[in-house]
Coordinates of C-alpha atoms (C1' of nucleotides) in Angstrom, one line a residue:
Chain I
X666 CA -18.0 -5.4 27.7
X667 CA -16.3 -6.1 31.2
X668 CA -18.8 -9.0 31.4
X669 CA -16.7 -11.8 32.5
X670 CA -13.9 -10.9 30.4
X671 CA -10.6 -13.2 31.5
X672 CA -7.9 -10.6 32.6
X673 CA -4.2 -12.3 33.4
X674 CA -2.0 -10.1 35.3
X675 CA 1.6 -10.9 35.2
X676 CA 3.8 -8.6 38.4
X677 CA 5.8 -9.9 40.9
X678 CA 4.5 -6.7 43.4
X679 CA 2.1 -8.4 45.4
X680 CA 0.7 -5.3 46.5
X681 CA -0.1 -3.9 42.6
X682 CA -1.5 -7.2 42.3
X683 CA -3.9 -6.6 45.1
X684 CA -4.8 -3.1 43.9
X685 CA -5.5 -4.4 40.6
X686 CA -6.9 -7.9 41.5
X687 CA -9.6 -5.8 43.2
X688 CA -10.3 -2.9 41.4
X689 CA -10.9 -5.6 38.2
X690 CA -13.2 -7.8 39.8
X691 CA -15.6 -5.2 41.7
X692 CA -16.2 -4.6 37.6
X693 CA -16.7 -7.9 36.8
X694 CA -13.9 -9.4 35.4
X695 CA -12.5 -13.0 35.9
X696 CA -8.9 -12.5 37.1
X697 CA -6.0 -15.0 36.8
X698 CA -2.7 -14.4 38.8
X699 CA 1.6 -14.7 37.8
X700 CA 4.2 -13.6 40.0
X701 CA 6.9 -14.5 37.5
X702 CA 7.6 -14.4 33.7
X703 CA 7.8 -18.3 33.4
X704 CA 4.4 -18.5 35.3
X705 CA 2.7 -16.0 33.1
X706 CA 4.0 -18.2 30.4
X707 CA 2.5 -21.3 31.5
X708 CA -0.6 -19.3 32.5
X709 CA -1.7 -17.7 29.3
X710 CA -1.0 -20.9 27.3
X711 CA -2.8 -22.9 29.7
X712 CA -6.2 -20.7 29.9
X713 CA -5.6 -17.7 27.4
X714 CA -7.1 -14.8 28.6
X715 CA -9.1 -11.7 26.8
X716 CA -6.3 -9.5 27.9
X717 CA -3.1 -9.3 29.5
X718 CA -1.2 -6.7 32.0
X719 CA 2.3 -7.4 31.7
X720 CA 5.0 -5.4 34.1
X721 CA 8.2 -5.0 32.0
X722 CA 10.2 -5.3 35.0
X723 CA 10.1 -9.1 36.1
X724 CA 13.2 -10.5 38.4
X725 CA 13.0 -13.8 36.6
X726 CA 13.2 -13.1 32.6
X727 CA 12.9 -9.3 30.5
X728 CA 10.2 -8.1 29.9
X729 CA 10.5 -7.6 26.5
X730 CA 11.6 -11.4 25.8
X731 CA 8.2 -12.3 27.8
X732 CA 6.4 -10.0 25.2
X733 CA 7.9 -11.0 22.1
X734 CA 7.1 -14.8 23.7
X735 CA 3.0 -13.7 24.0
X736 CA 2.9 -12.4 20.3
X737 CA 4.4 -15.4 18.5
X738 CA 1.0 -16.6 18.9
X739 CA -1.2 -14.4 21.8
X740 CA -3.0 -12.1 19.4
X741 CA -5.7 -10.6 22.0
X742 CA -4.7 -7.2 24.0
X743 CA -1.7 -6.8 25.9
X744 CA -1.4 -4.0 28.1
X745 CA 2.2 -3.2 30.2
X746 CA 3.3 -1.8 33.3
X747 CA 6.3 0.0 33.1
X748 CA 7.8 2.8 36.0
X749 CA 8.2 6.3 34.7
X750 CA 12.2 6.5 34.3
X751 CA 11.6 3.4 31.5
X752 CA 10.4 5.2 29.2
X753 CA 12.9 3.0 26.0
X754 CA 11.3 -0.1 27.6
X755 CA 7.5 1.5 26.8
X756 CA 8.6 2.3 23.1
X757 CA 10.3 -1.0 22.6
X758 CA 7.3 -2.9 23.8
X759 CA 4.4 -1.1 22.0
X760 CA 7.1 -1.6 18.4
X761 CA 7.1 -5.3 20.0
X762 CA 2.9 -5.3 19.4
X763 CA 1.4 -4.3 23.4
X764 CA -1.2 -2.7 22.6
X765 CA -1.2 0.2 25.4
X766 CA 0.7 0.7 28.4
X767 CA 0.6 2.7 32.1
X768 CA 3.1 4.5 34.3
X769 CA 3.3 3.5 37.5
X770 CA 1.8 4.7 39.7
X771 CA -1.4 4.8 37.8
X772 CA -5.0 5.6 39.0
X773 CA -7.1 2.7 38.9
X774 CA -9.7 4.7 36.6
X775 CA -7.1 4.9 34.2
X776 CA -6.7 0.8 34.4
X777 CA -10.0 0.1 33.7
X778 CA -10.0 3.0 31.0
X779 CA -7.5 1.4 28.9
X780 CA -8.9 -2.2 29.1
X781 CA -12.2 -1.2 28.2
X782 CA -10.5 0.4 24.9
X783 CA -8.6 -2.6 24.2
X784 CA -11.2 -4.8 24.7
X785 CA -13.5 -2.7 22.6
X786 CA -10.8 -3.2 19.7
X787 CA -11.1 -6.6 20.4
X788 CA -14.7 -7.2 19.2
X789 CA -14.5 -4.6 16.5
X790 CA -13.5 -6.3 13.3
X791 CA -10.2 -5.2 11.7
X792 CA -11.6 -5.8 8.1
X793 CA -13.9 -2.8 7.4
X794 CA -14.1 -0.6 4.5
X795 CA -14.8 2.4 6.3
X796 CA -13.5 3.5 9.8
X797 CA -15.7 5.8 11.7
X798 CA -14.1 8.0 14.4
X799 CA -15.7 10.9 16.4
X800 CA -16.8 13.4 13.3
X801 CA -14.7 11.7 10.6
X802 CA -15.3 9.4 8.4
X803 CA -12.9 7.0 6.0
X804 CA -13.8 5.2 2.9
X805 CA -10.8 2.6 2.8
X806 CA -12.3 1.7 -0.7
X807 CA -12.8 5.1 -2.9
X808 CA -10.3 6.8 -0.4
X809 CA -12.3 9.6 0.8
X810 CA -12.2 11.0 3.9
X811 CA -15.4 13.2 5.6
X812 CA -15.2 15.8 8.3
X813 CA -19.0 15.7 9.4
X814 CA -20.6 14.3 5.8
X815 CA -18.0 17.4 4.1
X816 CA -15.3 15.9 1.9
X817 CA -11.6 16.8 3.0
X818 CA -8.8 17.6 0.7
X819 CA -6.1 15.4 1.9
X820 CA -2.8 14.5 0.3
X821 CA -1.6 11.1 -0.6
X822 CA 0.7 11.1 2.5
X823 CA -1.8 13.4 4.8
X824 CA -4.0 9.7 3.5
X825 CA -2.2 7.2 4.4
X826 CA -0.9 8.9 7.5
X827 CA -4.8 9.3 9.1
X828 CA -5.5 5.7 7.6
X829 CA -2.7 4.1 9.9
X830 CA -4.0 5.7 13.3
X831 CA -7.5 5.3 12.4
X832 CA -6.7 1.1 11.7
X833 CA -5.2 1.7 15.0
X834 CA -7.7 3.6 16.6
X835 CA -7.1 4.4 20.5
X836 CA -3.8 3.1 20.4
X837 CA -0.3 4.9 20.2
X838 CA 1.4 3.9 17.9
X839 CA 5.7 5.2 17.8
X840 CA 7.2 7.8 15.8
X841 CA 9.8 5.0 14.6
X842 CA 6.8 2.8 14.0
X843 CA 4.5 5.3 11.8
X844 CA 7.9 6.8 10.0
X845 CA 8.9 3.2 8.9
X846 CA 4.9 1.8 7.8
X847 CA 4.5 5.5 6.0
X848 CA 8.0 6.8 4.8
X849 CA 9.9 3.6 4.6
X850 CA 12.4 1.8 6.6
X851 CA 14.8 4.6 5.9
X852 CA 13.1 7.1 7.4
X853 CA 13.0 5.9 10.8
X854 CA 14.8 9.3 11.9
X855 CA 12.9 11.5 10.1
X856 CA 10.6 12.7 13.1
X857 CA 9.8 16.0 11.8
X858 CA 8.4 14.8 8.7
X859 CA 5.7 13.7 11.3
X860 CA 5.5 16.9 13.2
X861 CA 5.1 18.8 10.2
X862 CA 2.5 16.2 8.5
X863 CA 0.8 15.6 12.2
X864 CA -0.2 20.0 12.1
X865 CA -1.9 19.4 8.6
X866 CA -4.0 16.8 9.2
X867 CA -4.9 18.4 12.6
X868 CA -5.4 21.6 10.7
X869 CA -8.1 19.5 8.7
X870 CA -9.8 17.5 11.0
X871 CA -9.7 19.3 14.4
X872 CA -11.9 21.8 15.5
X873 CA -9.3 23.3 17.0
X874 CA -5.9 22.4 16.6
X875 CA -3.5 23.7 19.0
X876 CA -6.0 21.4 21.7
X877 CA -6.0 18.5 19.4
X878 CA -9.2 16.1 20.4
X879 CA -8.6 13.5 17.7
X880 CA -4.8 13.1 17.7
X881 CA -3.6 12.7 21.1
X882 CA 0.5 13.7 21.2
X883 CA 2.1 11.0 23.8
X884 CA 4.9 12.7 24.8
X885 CA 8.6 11.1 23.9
X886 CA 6.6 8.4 22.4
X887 CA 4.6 8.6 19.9
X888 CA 0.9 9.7 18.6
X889 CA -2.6 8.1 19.8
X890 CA -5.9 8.5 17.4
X891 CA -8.8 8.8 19.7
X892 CA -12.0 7.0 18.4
X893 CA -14.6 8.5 21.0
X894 CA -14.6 12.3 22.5
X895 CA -14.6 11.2 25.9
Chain A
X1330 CA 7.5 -27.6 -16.1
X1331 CA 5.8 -29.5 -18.8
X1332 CA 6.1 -32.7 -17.1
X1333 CA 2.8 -33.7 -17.3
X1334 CA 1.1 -30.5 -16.0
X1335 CA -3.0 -30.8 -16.6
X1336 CA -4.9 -28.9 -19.3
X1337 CA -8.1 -28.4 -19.7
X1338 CA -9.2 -26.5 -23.1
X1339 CA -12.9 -24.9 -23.1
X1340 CA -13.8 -24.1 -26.6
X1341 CA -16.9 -25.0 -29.0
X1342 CA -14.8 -25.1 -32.2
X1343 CA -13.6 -28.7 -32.8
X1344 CA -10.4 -27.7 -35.8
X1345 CA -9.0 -25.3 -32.3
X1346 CA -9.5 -27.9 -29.9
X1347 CA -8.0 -30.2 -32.0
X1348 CA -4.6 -28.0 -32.9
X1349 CA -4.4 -27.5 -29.4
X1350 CA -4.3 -31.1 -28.4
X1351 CA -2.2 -32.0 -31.0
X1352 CA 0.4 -29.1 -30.3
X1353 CA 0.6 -29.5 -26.3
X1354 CA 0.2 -33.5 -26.1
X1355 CA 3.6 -33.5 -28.6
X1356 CA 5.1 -31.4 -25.5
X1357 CA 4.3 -33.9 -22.3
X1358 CA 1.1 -31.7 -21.5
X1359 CA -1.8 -33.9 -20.2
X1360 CA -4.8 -32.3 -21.9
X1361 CA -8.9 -32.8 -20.9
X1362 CA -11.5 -31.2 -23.9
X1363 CA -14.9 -29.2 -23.0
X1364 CA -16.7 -28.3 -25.6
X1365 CA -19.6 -26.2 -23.8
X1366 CA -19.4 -23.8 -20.8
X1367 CA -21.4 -26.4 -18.6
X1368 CA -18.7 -29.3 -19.5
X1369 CA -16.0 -27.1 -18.6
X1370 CA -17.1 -26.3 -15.5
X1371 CA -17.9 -29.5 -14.3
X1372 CA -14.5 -31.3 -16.0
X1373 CA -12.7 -28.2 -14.4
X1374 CA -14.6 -29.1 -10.7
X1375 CA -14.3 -33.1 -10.8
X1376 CA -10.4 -32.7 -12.1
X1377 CA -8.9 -29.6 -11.3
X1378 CA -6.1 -28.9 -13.9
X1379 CA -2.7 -26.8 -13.7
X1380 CA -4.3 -24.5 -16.4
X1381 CA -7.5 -23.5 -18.4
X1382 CA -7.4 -22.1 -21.4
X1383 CA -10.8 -20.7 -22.1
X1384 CA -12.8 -19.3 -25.1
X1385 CA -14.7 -16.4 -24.7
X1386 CA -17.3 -17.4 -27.6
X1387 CA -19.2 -20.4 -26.1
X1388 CA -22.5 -21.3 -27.4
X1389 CA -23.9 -22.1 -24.0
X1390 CA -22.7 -19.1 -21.7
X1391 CA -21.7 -16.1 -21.8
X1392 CA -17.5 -16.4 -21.3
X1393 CA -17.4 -13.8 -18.7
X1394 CA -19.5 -15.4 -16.4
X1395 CA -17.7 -18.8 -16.7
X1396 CA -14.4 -16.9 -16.0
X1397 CA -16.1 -15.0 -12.9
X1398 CA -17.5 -18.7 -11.8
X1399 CA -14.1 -20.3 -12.1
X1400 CA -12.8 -17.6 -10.3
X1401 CA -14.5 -18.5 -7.3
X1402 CA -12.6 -20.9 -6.3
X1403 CA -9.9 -22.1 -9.1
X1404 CA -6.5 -20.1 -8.1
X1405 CA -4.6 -21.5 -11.5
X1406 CA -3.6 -19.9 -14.3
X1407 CA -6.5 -18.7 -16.8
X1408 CA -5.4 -18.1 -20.2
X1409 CA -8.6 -16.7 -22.5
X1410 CA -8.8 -17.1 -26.6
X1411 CA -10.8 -14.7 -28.3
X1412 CA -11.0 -13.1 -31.8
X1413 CA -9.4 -10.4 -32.9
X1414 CA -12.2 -7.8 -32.9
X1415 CA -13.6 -8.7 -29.1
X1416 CA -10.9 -6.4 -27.2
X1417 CA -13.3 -5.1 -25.1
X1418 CA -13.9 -8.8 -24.0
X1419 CA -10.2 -9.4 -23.5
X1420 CA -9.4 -6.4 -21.4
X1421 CA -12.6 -7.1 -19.0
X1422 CA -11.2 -10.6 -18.6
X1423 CA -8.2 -9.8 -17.4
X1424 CA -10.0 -7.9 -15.0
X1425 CA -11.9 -10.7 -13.9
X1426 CA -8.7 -12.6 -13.1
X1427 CA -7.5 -14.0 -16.3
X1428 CA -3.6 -14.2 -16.7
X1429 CA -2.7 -14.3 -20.2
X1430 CA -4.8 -13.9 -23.5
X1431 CA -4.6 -15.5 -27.3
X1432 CA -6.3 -14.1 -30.2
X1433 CA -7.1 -16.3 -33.0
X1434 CA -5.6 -16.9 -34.7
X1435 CA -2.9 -17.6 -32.9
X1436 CA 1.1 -19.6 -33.3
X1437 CA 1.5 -22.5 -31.7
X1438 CA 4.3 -21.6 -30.6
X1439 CA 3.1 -18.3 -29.1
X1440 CA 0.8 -20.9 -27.1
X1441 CA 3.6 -22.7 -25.8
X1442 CA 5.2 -20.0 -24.7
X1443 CA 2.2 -18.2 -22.7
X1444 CA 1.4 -21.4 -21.1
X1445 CA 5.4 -21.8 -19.9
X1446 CA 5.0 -18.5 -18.7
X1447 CA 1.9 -18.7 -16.8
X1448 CA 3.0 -22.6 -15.3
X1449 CA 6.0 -21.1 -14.3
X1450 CA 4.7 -18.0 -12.1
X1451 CA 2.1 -20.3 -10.7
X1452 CA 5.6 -22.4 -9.2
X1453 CA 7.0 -19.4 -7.7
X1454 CA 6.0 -18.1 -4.3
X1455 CA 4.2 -14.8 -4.0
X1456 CA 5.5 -13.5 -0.8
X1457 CA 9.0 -13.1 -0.9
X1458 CA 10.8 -9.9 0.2
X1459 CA 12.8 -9.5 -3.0
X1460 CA 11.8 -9.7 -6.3
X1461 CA 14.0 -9.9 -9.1
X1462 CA 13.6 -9.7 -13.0
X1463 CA 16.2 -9.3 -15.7
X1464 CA 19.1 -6.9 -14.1
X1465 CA 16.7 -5.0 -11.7
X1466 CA 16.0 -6.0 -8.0
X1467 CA 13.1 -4.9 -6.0
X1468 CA 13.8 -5.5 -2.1
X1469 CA 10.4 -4.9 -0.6
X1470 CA 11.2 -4.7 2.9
X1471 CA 14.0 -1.9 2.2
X1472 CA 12.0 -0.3 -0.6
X1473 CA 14.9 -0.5 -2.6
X1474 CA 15.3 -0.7 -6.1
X1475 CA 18.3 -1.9 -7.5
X1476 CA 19.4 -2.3 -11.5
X1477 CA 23.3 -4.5 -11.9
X1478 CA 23.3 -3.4 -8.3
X1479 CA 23.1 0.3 -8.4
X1480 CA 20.7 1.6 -6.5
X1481 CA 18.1 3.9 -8.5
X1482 CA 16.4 7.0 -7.0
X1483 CA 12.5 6.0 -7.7
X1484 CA 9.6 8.7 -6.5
X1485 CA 6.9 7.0 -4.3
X1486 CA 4.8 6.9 -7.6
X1487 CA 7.2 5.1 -9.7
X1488 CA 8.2 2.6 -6.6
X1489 CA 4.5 1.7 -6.4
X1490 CA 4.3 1.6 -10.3
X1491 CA 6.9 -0.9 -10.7
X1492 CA 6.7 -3.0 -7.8
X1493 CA 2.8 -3.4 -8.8
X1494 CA 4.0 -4.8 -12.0
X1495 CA 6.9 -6.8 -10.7
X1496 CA 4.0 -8.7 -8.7
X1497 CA 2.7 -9.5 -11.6
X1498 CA 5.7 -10.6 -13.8
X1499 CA 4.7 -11.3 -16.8
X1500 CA 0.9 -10.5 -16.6
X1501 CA -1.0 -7.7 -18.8
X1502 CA -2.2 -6.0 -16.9
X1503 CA -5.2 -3.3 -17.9
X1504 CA -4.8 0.3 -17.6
X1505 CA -7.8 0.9 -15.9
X1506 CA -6.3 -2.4 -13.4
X1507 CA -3.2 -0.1 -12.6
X1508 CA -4.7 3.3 -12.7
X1509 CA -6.9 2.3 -10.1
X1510 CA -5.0 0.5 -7.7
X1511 CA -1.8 3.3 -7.8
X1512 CA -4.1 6.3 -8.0
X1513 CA -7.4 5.1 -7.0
X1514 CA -10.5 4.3 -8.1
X1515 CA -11.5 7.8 -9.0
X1516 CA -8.5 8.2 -11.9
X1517 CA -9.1 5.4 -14.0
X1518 CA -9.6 7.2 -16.7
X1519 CA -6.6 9.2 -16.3
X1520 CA -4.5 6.8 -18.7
X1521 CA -2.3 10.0 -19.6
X1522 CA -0.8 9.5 -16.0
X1523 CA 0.3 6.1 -16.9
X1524 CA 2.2 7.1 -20.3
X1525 CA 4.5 9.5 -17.9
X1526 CA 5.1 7.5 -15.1
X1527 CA 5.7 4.5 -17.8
X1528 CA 8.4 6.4 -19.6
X1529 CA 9.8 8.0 -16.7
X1530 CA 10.5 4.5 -15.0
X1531 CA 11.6 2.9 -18.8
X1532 CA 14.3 5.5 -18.6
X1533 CA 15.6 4.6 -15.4
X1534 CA 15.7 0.9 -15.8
X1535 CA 15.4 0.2 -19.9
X1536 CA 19.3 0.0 -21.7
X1537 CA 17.1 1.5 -24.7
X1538 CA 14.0 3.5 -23.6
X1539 CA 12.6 3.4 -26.6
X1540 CA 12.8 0.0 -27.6
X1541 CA 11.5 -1.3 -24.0
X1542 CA 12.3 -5.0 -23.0
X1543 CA 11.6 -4.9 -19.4
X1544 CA 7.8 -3.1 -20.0
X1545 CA 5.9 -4.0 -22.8
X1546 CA 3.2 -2.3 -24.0
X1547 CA 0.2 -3.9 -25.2
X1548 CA -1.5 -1.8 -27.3
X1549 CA -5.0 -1.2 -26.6
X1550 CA -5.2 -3.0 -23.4
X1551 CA -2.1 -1.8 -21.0
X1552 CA 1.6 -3.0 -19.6
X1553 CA 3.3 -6.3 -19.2
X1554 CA 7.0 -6.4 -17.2
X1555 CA 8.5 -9.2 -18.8
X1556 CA 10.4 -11.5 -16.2
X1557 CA 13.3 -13.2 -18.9
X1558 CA 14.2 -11.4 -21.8
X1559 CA 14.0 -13.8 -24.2
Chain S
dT434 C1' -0.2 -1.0 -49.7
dT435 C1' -1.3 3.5 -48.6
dT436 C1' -4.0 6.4 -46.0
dT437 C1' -6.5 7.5 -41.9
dA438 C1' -7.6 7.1 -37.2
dT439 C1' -6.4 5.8 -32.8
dT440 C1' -3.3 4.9 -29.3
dT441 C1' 1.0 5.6 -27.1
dG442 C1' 5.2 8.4 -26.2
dT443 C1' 7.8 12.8 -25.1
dA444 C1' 8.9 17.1 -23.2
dA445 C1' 8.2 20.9 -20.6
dA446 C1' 5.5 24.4 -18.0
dG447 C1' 2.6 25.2 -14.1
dC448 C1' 0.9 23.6 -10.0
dT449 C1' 1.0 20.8 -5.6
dT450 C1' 3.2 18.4 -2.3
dT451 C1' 7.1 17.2 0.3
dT452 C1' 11.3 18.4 2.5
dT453 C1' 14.2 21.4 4.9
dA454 C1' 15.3 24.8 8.2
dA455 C1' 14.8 28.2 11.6
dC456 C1' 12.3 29.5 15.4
dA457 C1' 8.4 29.2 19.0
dT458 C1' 5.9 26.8 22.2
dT459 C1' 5.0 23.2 25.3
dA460 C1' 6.1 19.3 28.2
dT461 C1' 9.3 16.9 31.2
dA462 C1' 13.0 16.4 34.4
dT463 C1' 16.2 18.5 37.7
Chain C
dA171 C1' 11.5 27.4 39.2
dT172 C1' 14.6 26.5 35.8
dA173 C1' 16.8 23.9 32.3
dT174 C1' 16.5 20.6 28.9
dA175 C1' 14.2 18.1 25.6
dA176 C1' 10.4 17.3 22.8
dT177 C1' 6.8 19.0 20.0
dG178 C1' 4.6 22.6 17.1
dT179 C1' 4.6 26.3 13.5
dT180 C1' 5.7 28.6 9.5
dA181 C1' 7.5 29.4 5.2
dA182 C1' 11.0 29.0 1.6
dA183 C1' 13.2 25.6 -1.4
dA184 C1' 13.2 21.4 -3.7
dA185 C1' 11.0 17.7 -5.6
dG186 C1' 7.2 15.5 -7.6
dC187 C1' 2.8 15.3 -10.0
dT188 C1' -0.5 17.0 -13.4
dT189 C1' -1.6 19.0 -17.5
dT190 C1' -0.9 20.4 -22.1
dA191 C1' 0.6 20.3 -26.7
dC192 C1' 2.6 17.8 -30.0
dA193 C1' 5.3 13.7 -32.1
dA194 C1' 5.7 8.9 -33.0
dA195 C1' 4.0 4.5 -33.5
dT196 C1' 0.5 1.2 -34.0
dA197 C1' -3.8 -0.5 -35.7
dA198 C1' -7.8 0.0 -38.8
dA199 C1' -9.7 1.2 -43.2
dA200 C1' -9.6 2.1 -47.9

DNA sequence: TTTTATTTGTAAAGCTTTTTAACATTATAT
DNA sequence: ATATAATGTTAAAAAGCTTTACAAATAAAA
């Protein structure tokens, strides 16, 4: 997993470079350097890395722009940085396709935690027919969903709402973001349709639901499916 | 549209093969002959046409099969002749990927106009955003449904319903084709569904529900949305 | 052509799911 | 620690889906 993986960190704090340039490369991974949106630019083009840590707040060029620039064609992780009072900037980007994101300050176990679940996205294939997730099991094909081998009674909208997190497994995805895939574009509002729909499905596939292990609540944000108990 | 499009008829019996030549070369068609399953496939391979029209009774090969291996890799309209009492053979090839279907003995005219029809989808892109047929507009992005510009109130059911047969503008196709990709594989036998979801969208978008010129049914097999009233 | 059988259409009752609303709990910010 | 905002819970009301029984239309047979 972290052997040799290319990691480009774009931050114009020198010092969170540091911390990060070393916690990443005691655990083996190559890491580039860019102090400045147009740098990072250049950078990623030039030698596109596995993975990208992106700080939203860069003196040169938004954040977001620099984001939406990666994704026309950058289809490999990117994680951003973001301080805690941002928390509109961390919605918009993960709706503008990062893939996870950290407060800052952050601990650096957390770091590596969330590269080694992008990373492990990476290699998975995106094309299976069933999705396999702690004790659950989904069958894309006949639409069947299993709670350790035991067939669940789900609804068509309990369905597709499991099938979205689970194609997007470890990563949160926004309330705007699952309202519009699931309800429509018209229901972007509508976040206690998701509440509501969120308890069922817990109710189903949790062993306990008010300390949900499977569906992580990210607080002002959005919801997270966790592939592995950890 | 008939300027000059390629045609390649498969079919044993000589008198058809003839009438067909006769009828589409008098209409600026440029038509190849096969008279075995074998010759088809290699005139298909060495020339690729705009259209096949294919019998299902070949001496050499089962039609099925040749419709499976043209399939494989030929992305143009398939249009299948068969006798009257082979409907079991004419639903399962349009599950294999046939567009259209002719049973002999068939109009020329009737020909000309199934051909038109099929050329003429194959010219029109597949992934646009809004779909429009007779005085109904589906927008795709909005999930909107629109007949003479008023907006109708669909169910999620119906919306699926009719935009999976909007896709497919003026293709048959099968019950068991619908059932199973609105419902699932599990309920294709549940054709009853179809017959109350069918009349409950021909009220909301058919002048005359029971004389239907938007969905047609064909009898036996399953549900065309006609593109042009003509 | 008339009769029979099969397929399709219609309508409504019963059941399930979704939506709404009111309130409780938990998390976050001050 | 307290206030505020976000999330969770529950259940009633509304909407939608499924089932049933029967009618109409179409296709097949006599």
């Amino acid at each position: 997993m972290n052997n040799n993986s290319k990691i480009l960190i774009i931050d114009d704090e020198r010092q969170i470079r540091k911390l990060i340039v070393i916690t990443l490369e005691s655990n083996n991974f190559y890491v580039l350097e860019a102090a400045t949106a147009k740098e990072g630019l250049q950078m990623a083009a030039m030698h596109p890395p596995d993975l990208i840590i992106l700080d939203l707040g860069l003196p040169d060029e938004d954040g977001q722009s620099v984001l939406v620039k990666l994704r026309d064609w950058y289809i490999s992780p990117i994680i951003i940085l973001s301080v805690r009072d941002a928390e509109t900037d961390i919605i918009q980007a993960l709706d503008n396709g990062a893939n996870d994101y950290l407060v800052k300050p952050f601990r650096t176990g957390e770091l590596l935690a969330r590269i080694r679940n992008a990373l492990r996205n990476k290699f998975e294939s995106n094309n299976q027919s069933i999705i396999t997730f702690q004790n659950i099991t989904i069958d894309l094909v006949a639409r069947i969903v299993k709670k350790d081998n035991a067939v669940l009674k789900l609804t068509s909208t309990e369905y597709s709402l499991i099938t979205l997190l689970a194609r997007n497994e470890n990563k949160v995805l926004t309330h705007q973001f699952i309202l519009r895939e699931i309800w429509g574009p018209g229901y972007v509002e509508q976040s206690q349709y998701l509440r509501v729909f969120i308890a069922q499905i817990r109710k189903k596939i949790e062993e306990n639901p008010n300390q949900p292990k499977i569906i992580i609540t990210e607080s002002g944000i959005g919801y997270r499916l966790v592939g592995e108990d950890i």
